[in-house]
Short mmCIF file of C-alpha atoms in Angstrom, two decimals:
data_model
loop_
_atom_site.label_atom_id
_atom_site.label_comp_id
_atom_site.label_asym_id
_atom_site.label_seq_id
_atom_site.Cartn_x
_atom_site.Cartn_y
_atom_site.Cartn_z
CA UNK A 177 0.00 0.00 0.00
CA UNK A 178 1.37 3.30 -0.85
CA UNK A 179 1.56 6.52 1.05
CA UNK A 180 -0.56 8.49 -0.42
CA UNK A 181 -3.31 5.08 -0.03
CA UNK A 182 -2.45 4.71 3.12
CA UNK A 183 -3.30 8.61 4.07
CA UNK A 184 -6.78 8.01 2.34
CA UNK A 185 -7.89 5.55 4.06
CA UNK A 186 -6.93 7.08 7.60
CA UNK A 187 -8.98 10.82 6.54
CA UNK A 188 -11.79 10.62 8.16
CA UNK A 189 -11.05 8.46 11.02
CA UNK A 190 -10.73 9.94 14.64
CA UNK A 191 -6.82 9.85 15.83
CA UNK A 192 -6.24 7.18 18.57
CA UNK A 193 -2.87 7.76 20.94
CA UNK A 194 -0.71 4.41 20.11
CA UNK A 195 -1.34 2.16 23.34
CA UNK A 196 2.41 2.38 25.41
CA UNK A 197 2.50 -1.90 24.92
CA UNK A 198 1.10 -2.70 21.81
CA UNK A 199 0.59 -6.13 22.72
CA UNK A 200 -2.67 -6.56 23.90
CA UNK A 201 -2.49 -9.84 25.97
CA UNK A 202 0.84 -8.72 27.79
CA UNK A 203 -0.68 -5.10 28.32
CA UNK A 204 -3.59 -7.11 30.16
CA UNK A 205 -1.14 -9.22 31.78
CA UNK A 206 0.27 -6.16 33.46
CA UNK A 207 -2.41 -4.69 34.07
CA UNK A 208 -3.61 -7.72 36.08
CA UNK A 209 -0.16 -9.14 37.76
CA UNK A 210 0.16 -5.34 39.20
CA UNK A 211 -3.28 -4.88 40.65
CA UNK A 212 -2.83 -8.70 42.36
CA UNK A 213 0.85 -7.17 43.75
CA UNK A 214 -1.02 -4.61 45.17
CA UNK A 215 -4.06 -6.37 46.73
CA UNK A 216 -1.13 -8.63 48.03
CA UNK A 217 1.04 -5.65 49.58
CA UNK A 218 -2.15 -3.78 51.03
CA UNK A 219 -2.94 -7.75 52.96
CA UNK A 220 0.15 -7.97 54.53
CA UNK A 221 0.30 -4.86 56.07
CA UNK A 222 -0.83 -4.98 59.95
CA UNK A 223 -3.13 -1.61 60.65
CA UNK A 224 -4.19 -1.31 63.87
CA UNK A 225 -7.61 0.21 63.49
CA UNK A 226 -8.01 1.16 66.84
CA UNK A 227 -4.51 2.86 67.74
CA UNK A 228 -5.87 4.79 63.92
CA UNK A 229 -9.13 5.57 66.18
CA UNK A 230 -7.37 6.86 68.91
CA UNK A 231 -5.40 8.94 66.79
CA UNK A 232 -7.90 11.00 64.82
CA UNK A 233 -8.21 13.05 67.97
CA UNK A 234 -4.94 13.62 68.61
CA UNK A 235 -4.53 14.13 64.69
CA UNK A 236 -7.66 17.01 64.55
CA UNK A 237 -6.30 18.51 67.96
CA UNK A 238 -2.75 19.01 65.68
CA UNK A 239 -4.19 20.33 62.71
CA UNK A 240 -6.72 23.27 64.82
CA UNK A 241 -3.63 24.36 66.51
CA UNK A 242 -2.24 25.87 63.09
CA UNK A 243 -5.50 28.04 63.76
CA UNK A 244 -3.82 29.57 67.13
CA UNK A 245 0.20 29.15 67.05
CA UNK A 246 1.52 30.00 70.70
CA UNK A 247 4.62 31.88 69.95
CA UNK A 248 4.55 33.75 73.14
CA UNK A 249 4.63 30.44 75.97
CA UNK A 250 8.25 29.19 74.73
CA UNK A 251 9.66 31.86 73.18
CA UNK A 252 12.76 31.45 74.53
CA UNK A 253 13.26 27.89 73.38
CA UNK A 254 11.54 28.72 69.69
CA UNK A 255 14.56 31.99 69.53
CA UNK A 256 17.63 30.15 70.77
CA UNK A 257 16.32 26.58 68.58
CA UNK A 258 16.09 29.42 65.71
CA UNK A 259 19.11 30.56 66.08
CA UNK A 260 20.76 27.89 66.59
CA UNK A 261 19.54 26.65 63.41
CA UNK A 262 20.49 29.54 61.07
CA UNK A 263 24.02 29.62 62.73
CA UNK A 264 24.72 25.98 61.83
CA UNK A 265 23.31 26.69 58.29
CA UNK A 266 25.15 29.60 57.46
CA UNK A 267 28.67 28.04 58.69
CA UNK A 268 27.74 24.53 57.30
CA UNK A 269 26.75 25.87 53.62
CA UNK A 270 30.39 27.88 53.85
CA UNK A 271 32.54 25.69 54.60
CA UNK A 272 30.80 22.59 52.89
CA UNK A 273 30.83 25.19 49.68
CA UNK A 274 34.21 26.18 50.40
CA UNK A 275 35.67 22.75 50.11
CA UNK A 276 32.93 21.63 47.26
CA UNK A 277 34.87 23.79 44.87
CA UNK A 278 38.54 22.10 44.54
CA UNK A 279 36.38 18.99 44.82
CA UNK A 280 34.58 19.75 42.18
CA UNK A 281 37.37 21.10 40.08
CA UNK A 282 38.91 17.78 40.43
CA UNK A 283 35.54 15.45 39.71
CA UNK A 284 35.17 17.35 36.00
CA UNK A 285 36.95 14.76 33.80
CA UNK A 286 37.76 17.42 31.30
CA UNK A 287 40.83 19.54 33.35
CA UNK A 288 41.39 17.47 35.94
CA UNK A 289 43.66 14.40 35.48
CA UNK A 290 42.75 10.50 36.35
CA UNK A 291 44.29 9.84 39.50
CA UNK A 292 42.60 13.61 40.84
CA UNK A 293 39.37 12.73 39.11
CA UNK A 294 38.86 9.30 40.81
CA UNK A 295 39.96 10.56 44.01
CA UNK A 296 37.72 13.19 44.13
CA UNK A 297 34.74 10.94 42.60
CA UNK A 298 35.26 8.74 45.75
CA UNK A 299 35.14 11.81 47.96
CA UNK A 300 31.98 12.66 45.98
CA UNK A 301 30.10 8.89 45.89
CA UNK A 302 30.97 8.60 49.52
CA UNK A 303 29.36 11.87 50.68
CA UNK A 304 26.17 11.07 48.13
CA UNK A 305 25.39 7.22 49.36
CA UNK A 306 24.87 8.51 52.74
CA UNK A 307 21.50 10.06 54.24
CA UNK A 308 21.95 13.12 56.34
CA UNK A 309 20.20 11.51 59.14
CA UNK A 310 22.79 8.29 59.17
CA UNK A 311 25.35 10.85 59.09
CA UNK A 312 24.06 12.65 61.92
CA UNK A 313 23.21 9.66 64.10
CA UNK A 314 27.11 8.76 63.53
CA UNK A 315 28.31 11.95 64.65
CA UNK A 316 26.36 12.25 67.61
CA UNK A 317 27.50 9.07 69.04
CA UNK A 318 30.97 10.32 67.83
CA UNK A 319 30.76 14.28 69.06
CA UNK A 320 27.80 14.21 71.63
CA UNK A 321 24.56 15.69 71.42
CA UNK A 322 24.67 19.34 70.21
CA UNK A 323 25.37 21.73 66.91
CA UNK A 324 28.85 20.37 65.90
CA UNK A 325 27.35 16.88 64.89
CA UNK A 326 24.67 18.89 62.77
CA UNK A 327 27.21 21.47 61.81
CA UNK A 328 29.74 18.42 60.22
CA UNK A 329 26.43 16.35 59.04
CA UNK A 330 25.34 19.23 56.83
CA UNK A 331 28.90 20.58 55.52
CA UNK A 332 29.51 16.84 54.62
CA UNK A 333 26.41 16.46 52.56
CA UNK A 334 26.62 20.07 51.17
CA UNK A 335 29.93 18.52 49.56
CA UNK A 336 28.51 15.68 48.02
CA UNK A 337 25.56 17.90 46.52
CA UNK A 338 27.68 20.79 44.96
CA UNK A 339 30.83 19.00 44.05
CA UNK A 340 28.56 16.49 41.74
CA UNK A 341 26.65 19.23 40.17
CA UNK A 342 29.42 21.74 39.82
CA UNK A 343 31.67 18.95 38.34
CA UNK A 344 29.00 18.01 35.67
CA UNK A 345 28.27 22.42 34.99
CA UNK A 346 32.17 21.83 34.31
CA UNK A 347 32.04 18.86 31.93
CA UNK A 348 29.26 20.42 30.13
CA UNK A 349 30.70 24.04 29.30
CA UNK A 350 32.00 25.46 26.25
CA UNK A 351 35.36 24.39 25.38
CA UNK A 352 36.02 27.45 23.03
CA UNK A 353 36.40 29.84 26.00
CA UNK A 354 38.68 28.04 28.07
CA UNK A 355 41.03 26.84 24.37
CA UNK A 356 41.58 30.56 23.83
CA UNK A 357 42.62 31.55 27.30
CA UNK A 358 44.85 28.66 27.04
CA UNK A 359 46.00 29.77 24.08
CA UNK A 360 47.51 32.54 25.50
CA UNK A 361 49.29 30.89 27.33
CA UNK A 362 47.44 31.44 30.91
CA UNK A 363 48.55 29.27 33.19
CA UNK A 364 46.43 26.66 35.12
CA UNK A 365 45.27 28.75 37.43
CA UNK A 366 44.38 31.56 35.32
CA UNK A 367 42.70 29.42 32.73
CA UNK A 368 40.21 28.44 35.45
CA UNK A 369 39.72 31.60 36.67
CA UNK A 370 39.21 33.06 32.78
CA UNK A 371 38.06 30.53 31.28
CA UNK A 372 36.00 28.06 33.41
CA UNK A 373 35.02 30.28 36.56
CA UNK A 374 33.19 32.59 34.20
CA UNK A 375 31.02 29.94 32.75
CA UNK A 376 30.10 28.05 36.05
CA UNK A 377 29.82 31.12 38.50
CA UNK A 378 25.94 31.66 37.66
CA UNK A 379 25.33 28.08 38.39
CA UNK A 380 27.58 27.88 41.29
CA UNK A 381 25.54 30.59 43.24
CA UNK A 382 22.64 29.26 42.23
CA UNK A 383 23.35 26.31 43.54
CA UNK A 384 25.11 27.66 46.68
CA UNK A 385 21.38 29.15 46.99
CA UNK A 386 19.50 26.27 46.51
CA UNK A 387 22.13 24.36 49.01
CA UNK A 388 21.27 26.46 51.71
CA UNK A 389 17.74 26.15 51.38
CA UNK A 390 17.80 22.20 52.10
CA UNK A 391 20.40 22.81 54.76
CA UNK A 392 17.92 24.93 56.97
CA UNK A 393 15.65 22.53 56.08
CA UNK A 394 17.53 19.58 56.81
CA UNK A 395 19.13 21.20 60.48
CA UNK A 396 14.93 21.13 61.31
CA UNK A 397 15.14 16.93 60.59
CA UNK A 398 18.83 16.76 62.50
CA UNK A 399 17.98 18.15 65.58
CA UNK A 400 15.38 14.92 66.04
CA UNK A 401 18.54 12.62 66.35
CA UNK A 402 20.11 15.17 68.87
CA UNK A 403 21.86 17.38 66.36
CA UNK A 404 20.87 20.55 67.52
CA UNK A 405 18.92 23.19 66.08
CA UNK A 406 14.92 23.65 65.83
CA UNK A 407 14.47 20.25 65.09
CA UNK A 408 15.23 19.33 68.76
CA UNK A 409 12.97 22.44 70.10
CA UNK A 410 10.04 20.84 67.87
CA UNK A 411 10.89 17.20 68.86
CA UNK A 412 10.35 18.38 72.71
CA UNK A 413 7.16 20.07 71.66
CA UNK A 414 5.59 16.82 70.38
CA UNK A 415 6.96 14.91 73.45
CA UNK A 416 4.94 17.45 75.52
CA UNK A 417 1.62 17.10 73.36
CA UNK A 418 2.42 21.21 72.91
CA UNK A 419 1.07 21.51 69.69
CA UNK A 420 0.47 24.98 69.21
CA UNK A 421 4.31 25.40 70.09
CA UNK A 422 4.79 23.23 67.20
CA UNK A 423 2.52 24.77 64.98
CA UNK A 424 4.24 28.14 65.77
CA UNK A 425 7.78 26.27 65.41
CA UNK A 426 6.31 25.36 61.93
CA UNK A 427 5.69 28.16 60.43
CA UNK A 428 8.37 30.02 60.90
CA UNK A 429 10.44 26.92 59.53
CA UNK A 430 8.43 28.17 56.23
CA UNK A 431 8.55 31.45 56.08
CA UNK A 432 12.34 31.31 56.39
CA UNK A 433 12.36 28.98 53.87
CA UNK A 434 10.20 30.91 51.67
CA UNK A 435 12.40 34.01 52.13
CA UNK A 436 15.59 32.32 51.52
CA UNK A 437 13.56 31.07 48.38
CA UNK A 438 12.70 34.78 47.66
CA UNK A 439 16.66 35.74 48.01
CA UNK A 440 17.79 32.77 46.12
CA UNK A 441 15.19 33.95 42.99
CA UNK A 442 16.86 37.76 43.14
CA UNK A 443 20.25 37.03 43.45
CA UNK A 444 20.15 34.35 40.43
CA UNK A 445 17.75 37.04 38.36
CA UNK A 446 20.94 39.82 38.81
CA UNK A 447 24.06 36.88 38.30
CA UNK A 448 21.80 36.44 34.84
#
């Protein structure tokens, strides 16, 4: 059948979307071996009905203190929990950016030789395969309770996080900048500072941005296992069924999280 035949005899009809399997038997095969796995999964999990009971109280009594935060009755605790937290942000997201960068340098394939690259790789892979909170649970038994385990938990995933991306920004620039600083004859330092920093800068502090955001988010999780910060002046609230200390607790988690989000937006709008 020709083209032209072909597009004859399909004017007219009303245009189907191709099925994703175009089998039909194995598409119903699916269809039906999924829906048992999940019939199966949903049976073998043990819900106590009555613990769920007892719990919708305790669940509504959480969600109506949103309507009346008490920021007044533990102030103190809510400030110095604050505090606490944006101090170990601030120094974490330095230093972890700080030492992200040579790291990072050295993970891009492209300038940095083979024994650097793999070496820095590990660095990276290691910092990446492990959660913040297995981190943190580490250095608490290591360092105590207190902001120095959250401090070295957060700078030591901020590495993982920024090295990775920064090394694949580098991989992925233009190579006709950095060839004609190089063909200058620059040397290695100044090639990277004319020729790659330029082209990864935007992205860096972007980044940097973005970093910081998930580490103020992240000291609120920490300070569950003992880490410090807010997350330990919230974990005390729950213990003491305070919920509208919570609730307050809460919201300010996002609207500084919402701010740095607003600050992240202008400073990458002027870097553009």
């Amino acid at each position: 059948m020709t083209a032209a035949t072909e597009l004859d005899t399909l004017i007219g009809r009303k245009w189907r979307k191709p099925p994703f399997i175009k089998r039909a038997w194995l598409r119903w095969m699916l269809t039906i071996g999924g829906l048992a796995y999940l019939v199966a999964a949903f049976a073998t999990l043990e819900v106590n009905w009555s613990r769920v009971y007892e719990g919708l109280d305790r669940g509504a009594a959480f969600i109506m203190a949103f309507m009346e935060p008490d920021f007044v009755s533990r102030w103190g605790d809510i400030r110095d929990g604050m505090v606490e937290s944006l101090v170990m942000t601030v120094g974490a997201s330095v230093v972890g950016i700080a030492i992200s960068i040579p790291i990072g340098l050295g993970a891009a394939r492209n300038i940095a030789p083979l024994p650097v690259y793999v070496i820095c790789r590990g660095i990276v892979a290691v910092s990446r395969a492990l959660q913040e909170i297995i981190v943190a649970i580490l250095l608490v038994a290591i360092f105590g309770f207190g902001p120095l385990a959250g401090f070295l938990t957060l700078s030591f995933a901020t590495i993982g996080f920024l090295s990775k991306l920064l090394a694949e920004d580098i991989e992925a620039m233009d190579r006709s900048q950095g060839e004609a600083i190089r063909a200058t004859g620059a040397r290695w330092l100044q090639w990277i500072n004319y020729g790659v920093q330029p082209q990864v800068m935007p992205r860096l502090i972007g980044l940097s941005m973005y970093r910081i955001d998930i580490n103020f988010r992240e000291s609120a999780i920490l300070g569950l296992v003992g880490a410090g910060g807010i997350g330990a002046t919230l974990n005390t609230a729950f213990d003491r069924y305070e919920f509208d200390t919570a609730a307050a607790i809460l919201l300010m988690i996002i609207v500084i999280v919402m701010a740095l989000e607003y600050l992240s937006g202008i400073i990458r709008a002027r870097m553009q």
